[in-house]
PDB file of C-alpha atoms in Angstrom:
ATOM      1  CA  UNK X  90     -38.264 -68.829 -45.013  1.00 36.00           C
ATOM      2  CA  UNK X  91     -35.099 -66.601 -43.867  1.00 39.00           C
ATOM      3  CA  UNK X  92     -31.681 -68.061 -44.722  1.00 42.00           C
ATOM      4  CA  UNK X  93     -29.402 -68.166 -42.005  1.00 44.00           C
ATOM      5  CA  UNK X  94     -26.713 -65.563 -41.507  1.00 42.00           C
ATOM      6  CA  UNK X  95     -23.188 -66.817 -43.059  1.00 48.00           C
ATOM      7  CA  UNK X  96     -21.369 -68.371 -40.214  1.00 68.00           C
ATOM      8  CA  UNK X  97     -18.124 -65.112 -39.593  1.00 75.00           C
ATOM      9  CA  UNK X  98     -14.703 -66.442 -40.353  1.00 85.00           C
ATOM     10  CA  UNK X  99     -12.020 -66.842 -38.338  1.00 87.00           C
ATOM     11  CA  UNK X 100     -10.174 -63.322 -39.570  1.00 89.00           C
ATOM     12  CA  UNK X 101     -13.136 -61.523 -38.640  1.00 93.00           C
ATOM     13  CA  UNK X 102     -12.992 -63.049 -34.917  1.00 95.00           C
ATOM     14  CA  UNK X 103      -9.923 -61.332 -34.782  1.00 96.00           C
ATOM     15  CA  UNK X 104     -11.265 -58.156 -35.466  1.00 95.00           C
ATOM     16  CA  UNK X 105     -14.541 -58.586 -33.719  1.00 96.00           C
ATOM     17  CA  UNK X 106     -12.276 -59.218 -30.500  1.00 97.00           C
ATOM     18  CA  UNK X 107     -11.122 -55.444 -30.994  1.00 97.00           C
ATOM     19  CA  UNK X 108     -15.034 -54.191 -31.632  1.00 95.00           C
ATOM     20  CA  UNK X 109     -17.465 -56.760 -30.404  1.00 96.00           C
ATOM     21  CA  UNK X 110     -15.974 -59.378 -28.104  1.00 97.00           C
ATOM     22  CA  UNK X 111     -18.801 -60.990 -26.474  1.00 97.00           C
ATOM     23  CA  UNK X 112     -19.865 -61.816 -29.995  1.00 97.00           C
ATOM     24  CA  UNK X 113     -16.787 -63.438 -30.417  1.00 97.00           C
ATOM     25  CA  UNK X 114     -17.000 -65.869 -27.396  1.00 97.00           C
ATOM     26  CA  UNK X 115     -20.515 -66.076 -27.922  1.00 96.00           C
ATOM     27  CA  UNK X 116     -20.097 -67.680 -31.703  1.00 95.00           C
ATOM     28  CA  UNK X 117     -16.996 -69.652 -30.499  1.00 96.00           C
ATOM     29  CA  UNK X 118     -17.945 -71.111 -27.163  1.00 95.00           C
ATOM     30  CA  UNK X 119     -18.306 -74.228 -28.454  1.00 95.00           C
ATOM     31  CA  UNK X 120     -15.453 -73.714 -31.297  1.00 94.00           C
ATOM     32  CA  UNK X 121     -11.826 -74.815 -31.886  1.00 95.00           C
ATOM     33  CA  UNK X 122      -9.454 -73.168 -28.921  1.00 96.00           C
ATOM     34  CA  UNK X 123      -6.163 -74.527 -30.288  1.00 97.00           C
ATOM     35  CA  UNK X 124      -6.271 -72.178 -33.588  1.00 96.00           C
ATOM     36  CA  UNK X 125      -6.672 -68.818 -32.291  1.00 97.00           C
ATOM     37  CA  UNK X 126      -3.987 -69.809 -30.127  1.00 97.00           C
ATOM     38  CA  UNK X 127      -1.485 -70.911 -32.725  1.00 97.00           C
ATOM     39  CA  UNK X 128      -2.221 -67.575 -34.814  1.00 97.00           C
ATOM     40  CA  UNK X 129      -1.691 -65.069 -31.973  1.00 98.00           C
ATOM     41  CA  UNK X 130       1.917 -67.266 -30.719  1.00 97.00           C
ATOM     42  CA  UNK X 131       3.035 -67.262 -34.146  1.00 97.00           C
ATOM     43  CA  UNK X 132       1.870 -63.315 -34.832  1.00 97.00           C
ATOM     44  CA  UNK X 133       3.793 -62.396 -31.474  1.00 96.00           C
ATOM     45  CA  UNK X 134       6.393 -64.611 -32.408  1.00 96.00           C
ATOM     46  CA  UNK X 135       7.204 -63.018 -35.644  1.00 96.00           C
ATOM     47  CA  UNK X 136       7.005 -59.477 -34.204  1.00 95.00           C
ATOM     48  CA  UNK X 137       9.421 -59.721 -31.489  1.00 93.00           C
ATOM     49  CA  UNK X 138      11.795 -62.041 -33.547  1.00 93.00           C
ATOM     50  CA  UNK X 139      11.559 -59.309 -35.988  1.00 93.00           C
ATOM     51  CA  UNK X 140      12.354 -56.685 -33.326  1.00 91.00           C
ATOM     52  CA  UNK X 141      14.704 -58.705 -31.509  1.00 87.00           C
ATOM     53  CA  UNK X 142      18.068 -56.349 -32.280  1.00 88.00           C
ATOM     54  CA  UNK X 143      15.729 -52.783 -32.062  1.00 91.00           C
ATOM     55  CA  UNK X 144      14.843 -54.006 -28.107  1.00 91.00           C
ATOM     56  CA  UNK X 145      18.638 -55.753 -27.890  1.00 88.00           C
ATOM     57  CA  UNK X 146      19.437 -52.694 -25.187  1.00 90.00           C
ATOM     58  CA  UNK X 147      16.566 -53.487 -23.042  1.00 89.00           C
ATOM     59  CA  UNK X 148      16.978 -56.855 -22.651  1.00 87.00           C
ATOM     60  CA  UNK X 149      20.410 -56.526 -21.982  1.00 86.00           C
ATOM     61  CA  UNK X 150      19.579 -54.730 -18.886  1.00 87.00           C
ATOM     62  CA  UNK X 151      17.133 -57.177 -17.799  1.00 83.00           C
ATOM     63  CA  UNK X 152      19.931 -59.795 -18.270  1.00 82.00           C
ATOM     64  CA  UNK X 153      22.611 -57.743 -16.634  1.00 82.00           C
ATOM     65  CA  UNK X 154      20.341 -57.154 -13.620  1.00 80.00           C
ATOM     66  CA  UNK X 155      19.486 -60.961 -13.200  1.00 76.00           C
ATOM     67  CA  UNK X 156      23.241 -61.963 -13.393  1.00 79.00           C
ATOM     68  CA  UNK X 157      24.052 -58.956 -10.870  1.00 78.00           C
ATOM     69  CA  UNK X 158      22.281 -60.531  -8.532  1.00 72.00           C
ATOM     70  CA  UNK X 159      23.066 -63.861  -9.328  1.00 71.00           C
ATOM     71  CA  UNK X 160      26.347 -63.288  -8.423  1.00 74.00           C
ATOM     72  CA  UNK X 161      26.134 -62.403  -5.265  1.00 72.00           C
ATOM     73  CA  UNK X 162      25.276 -66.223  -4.349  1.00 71.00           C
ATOM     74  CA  UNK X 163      28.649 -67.698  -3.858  1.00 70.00           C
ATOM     75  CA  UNK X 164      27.583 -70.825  -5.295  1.00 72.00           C
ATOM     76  CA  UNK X 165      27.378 -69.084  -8.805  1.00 72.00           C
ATOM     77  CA  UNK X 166      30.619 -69.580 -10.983  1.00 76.00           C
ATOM     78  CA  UNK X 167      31.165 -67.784 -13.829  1.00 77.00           C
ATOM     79  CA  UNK X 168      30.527 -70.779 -15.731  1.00 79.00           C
ATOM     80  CA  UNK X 169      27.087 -70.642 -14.726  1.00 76.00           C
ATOM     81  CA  UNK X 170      26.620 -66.895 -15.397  1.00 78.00           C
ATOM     82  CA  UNK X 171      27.863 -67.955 -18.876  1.00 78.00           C
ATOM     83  CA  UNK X 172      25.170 -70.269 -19.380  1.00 80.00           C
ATOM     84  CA  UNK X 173      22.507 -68.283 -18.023  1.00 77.00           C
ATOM     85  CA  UNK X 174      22.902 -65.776 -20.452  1.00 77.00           C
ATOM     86  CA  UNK X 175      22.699 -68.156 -23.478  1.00 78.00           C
ATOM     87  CA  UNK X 176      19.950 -69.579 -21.880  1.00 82.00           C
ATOM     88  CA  UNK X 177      18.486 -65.582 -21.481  1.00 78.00           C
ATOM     89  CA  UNK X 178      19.172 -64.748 -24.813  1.00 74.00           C
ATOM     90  CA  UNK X 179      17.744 -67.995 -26.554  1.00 81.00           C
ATOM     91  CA  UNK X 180      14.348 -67.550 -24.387  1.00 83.00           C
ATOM     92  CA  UNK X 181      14.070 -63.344 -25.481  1.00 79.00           C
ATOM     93  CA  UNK X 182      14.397 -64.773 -29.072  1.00 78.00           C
ATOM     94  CA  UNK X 183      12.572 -67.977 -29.567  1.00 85.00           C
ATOM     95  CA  UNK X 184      11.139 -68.804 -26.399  1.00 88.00           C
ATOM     96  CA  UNK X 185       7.908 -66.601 -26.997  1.00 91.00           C
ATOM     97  CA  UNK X 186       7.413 -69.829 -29.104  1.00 93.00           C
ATOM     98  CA  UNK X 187       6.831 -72.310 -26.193  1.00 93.00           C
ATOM     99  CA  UNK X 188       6.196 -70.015 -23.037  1.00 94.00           C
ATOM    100  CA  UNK X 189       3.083 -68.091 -25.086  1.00 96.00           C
ATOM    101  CA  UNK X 190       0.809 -71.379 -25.136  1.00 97.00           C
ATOM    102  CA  UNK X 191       1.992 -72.444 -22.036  1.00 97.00           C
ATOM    103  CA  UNK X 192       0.493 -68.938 -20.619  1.00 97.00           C
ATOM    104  CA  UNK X 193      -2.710 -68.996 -22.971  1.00 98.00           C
ATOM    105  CA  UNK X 194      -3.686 -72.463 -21.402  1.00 98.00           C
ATOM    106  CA  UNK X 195      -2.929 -71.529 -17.792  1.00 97.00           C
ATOM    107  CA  UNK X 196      -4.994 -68.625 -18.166  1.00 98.00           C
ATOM    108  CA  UNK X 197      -7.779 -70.768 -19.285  1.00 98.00           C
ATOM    109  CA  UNK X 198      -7.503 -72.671 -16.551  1.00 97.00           C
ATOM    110  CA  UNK X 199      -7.098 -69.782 -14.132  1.00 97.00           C
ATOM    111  CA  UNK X 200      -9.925 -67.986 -15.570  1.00 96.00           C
ATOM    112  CA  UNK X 201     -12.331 -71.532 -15.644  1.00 97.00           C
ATOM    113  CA  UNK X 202     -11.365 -72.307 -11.828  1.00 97.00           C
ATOM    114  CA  UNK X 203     -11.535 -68.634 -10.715  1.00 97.00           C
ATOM    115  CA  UNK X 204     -14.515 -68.301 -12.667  1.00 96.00           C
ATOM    116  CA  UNK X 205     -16.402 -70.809 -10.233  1.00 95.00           C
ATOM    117  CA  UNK X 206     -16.139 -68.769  -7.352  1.00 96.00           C
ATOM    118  CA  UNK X 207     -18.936 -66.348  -8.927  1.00 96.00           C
ATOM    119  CA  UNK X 208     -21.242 -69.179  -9.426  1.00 95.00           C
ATOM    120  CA  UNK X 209     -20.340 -69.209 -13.362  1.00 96.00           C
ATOM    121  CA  UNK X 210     -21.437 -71.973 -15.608  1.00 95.00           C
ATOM    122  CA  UNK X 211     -17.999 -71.776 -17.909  1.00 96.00           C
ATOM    123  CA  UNK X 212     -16.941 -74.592 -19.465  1.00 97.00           C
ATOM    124  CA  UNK X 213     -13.069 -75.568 -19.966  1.00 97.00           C
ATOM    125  CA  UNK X 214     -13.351 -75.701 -23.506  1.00 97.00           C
ATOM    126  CA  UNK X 215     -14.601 -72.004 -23.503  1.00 98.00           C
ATOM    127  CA  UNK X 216     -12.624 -71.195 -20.953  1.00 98.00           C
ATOM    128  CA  UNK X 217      -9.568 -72.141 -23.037  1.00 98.00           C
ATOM    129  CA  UNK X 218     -11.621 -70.333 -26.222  1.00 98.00           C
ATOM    130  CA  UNK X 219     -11.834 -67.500 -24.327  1.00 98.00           C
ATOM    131  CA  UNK X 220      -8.099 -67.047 -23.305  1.00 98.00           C
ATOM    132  CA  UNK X 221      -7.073 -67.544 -26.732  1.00 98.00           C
ATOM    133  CA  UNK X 222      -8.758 -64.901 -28.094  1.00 98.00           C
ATOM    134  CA  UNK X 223      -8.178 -62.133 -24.880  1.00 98.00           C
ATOM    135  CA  UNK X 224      -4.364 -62.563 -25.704  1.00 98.00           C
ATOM    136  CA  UNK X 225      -5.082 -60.862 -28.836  1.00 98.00           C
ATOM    137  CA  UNK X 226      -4.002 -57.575 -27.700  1.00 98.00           C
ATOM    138  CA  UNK X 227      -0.803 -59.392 -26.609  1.00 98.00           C
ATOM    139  CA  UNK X 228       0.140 -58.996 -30.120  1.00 97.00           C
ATOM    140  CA  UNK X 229      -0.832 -55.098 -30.457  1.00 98.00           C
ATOM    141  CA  UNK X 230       1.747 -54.559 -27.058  1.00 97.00           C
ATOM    142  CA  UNK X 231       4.141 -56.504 -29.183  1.00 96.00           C
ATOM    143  CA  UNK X 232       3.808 -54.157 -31.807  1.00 97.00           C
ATOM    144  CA  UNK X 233       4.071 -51.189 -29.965  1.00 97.00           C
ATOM    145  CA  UNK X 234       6.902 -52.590 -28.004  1.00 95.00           C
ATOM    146  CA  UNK X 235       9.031 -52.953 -31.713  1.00 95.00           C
ATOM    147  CA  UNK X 236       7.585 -48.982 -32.610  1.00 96.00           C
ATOM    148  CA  UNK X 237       9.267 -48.345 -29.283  1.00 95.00           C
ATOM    149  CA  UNK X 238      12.340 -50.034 -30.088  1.00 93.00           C
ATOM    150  CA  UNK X 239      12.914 -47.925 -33.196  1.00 93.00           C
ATOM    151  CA  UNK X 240      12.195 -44.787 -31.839  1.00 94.00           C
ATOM    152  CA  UNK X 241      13.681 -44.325 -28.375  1.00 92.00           C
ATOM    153  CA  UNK X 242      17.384 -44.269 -27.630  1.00 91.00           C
ATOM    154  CA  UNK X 243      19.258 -47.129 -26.799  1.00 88.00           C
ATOM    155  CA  UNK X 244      20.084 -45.534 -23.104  1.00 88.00           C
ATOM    156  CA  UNK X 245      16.382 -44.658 -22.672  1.00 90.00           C
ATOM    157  CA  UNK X 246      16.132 -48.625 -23.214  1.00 91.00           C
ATOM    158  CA  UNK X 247      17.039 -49.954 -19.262  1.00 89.00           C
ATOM    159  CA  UNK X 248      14.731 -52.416 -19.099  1.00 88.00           C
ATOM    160  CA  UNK X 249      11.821 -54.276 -20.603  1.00 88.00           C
ATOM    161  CA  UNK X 250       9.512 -52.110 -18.109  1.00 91.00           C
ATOM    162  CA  UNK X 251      10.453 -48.784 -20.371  1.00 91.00           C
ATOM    163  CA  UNK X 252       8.200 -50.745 -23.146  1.00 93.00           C
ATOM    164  CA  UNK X 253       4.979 -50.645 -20.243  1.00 94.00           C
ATOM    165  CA  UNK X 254       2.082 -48.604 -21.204  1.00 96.00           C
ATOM    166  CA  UNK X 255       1.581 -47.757 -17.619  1.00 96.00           C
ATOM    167  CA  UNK X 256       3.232 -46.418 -14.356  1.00 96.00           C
ATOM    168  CA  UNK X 257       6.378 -48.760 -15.025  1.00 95.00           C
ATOM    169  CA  UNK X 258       7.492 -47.056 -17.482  1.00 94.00           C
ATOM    170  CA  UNK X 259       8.067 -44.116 -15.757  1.00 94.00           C
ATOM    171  CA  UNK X 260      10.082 -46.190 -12.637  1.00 93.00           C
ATOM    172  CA  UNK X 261      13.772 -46.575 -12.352  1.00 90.00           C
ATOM    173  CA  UNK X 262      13.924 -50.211 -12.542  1.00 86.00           C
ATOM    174  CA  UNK X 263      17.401 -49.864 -11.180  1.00 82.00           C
ATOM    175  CA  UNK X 264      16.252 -47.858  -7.615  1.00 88.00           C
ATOM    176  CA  UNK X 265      12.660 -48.853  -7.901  1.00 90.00           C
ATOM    177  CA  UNK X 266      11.834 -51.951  -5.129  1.00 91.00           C
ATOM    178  CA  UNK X 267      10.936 -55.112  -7.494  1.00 90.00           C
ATOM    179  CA  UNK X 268       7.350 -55.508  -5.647  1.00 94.00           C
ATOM    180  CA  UNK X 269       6.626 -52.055  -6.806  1.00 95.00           C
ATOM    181  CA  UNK X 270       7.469 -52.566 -10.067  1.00 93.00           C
ATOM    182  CA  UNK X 271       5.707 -55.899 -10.284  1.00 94.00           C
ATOM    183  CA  UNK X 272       2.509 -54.364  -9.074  1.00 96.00           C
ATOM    184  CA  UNK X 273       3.086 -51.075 -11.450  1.00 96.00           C
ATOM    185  CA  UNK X 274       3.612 -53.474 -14.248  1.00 95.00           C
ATOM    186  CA  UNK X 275       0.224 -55.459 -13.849  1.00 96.00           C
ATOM    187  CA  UNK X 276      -1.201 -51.632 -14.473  1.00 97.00           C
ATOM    188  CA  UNK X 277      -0.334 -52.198 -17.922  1.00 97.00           C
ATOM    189  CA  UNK X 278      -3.046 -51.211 -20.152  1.00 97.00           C
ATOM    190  CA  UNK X 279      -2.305 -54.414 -22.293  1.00 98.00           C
ATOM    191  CA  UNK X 280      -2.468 -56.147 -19.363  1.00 97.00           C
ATOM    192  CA  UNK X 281      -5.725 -54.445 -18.319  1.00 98.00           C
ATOM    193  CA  UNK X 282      -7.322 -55.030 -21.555  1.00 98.00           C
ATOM    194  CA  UNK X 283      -6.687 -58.856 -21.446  1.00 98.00           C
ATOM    195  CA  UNK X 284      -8.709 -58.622 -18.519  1.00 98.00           C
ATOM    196  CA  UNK X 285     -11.770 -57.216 -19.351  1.00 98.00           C
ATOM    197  CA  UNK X 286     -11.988 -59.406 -22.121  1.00 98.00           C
ATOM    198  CA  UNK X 287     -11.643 -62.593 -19.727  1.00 98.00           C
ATOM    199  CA  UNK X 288     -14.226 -60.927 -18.081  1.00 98.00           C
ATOM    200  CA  UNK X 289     -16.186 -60.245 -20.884  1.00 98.00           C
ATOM    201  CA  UNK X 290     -15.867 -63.827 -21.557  1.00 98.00           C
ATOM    202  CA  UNK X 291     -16.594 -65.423 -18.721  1.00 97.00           C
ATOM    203  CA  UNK X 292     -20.031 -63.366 -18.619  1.00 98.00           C
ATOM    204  CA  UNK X 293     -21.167 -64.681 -21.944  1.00 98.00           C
ATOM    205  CA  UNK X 294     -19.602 -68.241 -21.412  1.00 97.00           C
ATOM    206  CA  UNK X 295     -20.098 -68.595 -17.946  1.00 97.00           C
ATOM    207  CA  UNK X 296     -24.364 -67.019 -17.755  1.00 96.00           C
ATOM    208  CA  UNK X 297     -23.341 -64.348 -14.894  1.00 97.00           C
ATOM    209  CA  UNK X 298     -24.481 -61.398 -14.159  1.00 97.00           C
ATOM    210  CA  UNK X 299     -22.194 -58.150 -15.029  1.00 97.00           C
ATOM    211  CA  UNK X 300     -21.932 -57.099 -11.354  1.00 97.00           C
ATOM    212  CA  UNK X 301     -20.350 -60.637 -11.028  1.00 97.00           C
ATOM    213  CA  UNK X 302     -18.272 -60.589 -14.010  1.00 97.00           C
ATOM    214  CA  UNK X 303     -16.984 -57.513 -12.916  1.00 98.00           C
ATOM    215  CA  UNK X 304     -15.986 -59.083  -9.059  1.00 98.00           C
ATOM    216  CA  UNK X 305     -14.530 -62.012 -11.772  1.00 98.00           C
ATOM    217  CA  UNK X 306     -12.021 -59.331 -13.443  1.00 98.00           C
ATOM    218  CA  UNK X 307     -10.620 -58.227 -10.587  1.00 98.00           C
ATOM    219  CA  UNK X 308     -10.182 -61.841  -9.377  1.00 98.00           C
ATOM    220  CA  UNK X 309      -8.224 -62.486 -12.402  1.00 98.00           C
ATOM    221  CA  UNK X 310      -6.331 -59.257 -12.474  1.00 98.00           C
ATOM    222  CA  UNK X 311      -5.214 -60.613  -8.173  1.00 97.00           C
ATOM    223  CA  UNK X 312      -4.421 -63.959  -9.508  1.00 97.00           C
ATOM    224  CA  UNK X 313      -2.509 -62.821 -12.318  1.00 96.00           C
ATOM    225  CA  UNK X 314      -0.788 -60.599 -10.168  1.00 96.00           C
ATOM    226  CA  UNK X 315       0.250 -63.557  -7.614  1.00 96.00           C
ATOM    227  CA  UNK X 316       3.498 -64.938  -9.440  1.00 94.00           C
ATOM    228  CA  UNK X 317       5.156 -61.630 -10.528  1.00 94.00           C
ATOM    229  CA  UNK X 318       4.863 -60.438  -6.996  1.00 95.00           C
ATOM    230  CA  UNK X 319       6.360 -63.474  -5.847  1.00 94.00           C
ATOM    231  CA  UNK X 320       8.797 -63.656  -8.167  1.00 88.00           C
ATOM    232  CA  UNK X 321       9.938 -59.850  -7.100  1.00 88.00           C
ATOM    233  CA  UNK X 322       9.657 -60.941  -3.340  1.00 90.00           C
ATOM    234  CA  UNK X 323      12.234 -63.426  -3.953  1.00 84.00           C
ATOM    235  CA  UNK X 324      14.485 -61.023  -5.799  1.00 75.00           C
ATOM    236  CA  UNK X 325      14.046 -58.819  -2.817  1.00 79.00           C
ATOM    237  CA  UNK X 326      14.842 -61.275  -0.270  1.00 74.00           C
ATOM    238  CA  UNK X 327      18.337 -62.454  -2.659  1.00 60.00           C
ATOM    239  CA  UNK X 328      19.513 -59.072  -2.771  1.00 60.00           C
TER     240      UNK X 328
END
């Protein structure tokens, strides 16, 4: 009689995720979503905390572009300004705390609802399993974000876009119209790589075929793509 195979831990889903993901949601499909989630908010937590004064410069700029145009509503006191900043610089320190889960569990409900329109068979659990563990590279781009901090210059720092690994990065985000940067920005290759694995994920979880997991990436990728643009529209339309 063969014995079965040792069941993997959880540390080796997170390296499996890098080498073998469909193994990953194929073992954990039925598994505990909340977990990997925890582990990856409190990993990217702990990085940017960490990094917090080495990317101070860029998200300055962000902050000083938001209340630029803030002000031009005359509507906006001072006062306010004041409190949107402490409210900025609270949510660039601790609020990857709160707003990461928030974002892991829309995604798994993005990527379960989305997923139906390719015929998949996905569950919500392992949708939810299978957006906890695509955000894993989530906390590589924090990484290379705080490498980034401590090596550029502090004027090479104008914005949280100079951290992209993609076409951002090389966009004035001062000149540079905020749809086009929104749109450059979901080029990421972070970004990207979160989406092949929800794609990855929904072909193991969800019984489709490549060709349609494939049509189900670039769904995401749109989807994904939806608020950013919006948000940049507005920003456009307020300046």
């Amino acid at each position: 009689m063969v014995a079965n195979a040792p069941a993997a831990s959880l540390w080796e889903d997170f390296i499996d995720i890098f080498a073998s993901p469909a193994s990953v949601f194929r073992r954990r499909e039925h598994g505990n979503w909340l977990i990997p989630l925890l582990i990856v908010t409190a990993a990217i937590f702990l990085i940017t905390f960490a990094s917090r004064g080495t990317l101070q410069p860029a998200i300055d700029a962000e902050v000083d572009r938001a209340l630029e145009l803030a002000r031009k509503n005359p509507q906006v006191t001072e006062e306010v300004i004041d409190r949107i900043r402490g409210y900025t610089a609270w949510a660039f320190t601790y609020g990857t705390a709160i707003f990461i889960p928030i974002v892991i569990v829309f995604i798994g409900f993005m990527t379960w609802l989305v997923s139906r329109l390719v015929d998949s068979r996905q569950t919500l659990r392992a949708a939810m399993v299978v957006a906890a563990y695509s955000y894993v590279p989530r906390v590589v781009a924090a990484v290379v974000a705080a490498v980034q901090g401590l090596v550029l210059k502090p004027d090479q720092l104008d914005g949280l876009m100079r951290l992209s690994v993609g076409p951002a990065r090389f966009l004035d985000p001062a000149t540079t119209n905020p749809i086009v940067m929104a749109i450059a920005f979901r080029f990421d290759l972070f970004t990207i790589w979160v989406t092949i694995l929800l794609a990855i994920g929904a072909y193991v979880t969800g019984r489709i075929s490549k060709q349609s997991a494939v049509v189900a990436g670039v769904l995401f990728w749109v989807v994904g793509s939806l608020y950013p643009v919006f948000q940049a529209w507005r920003a456009t339309v307020l300046s």
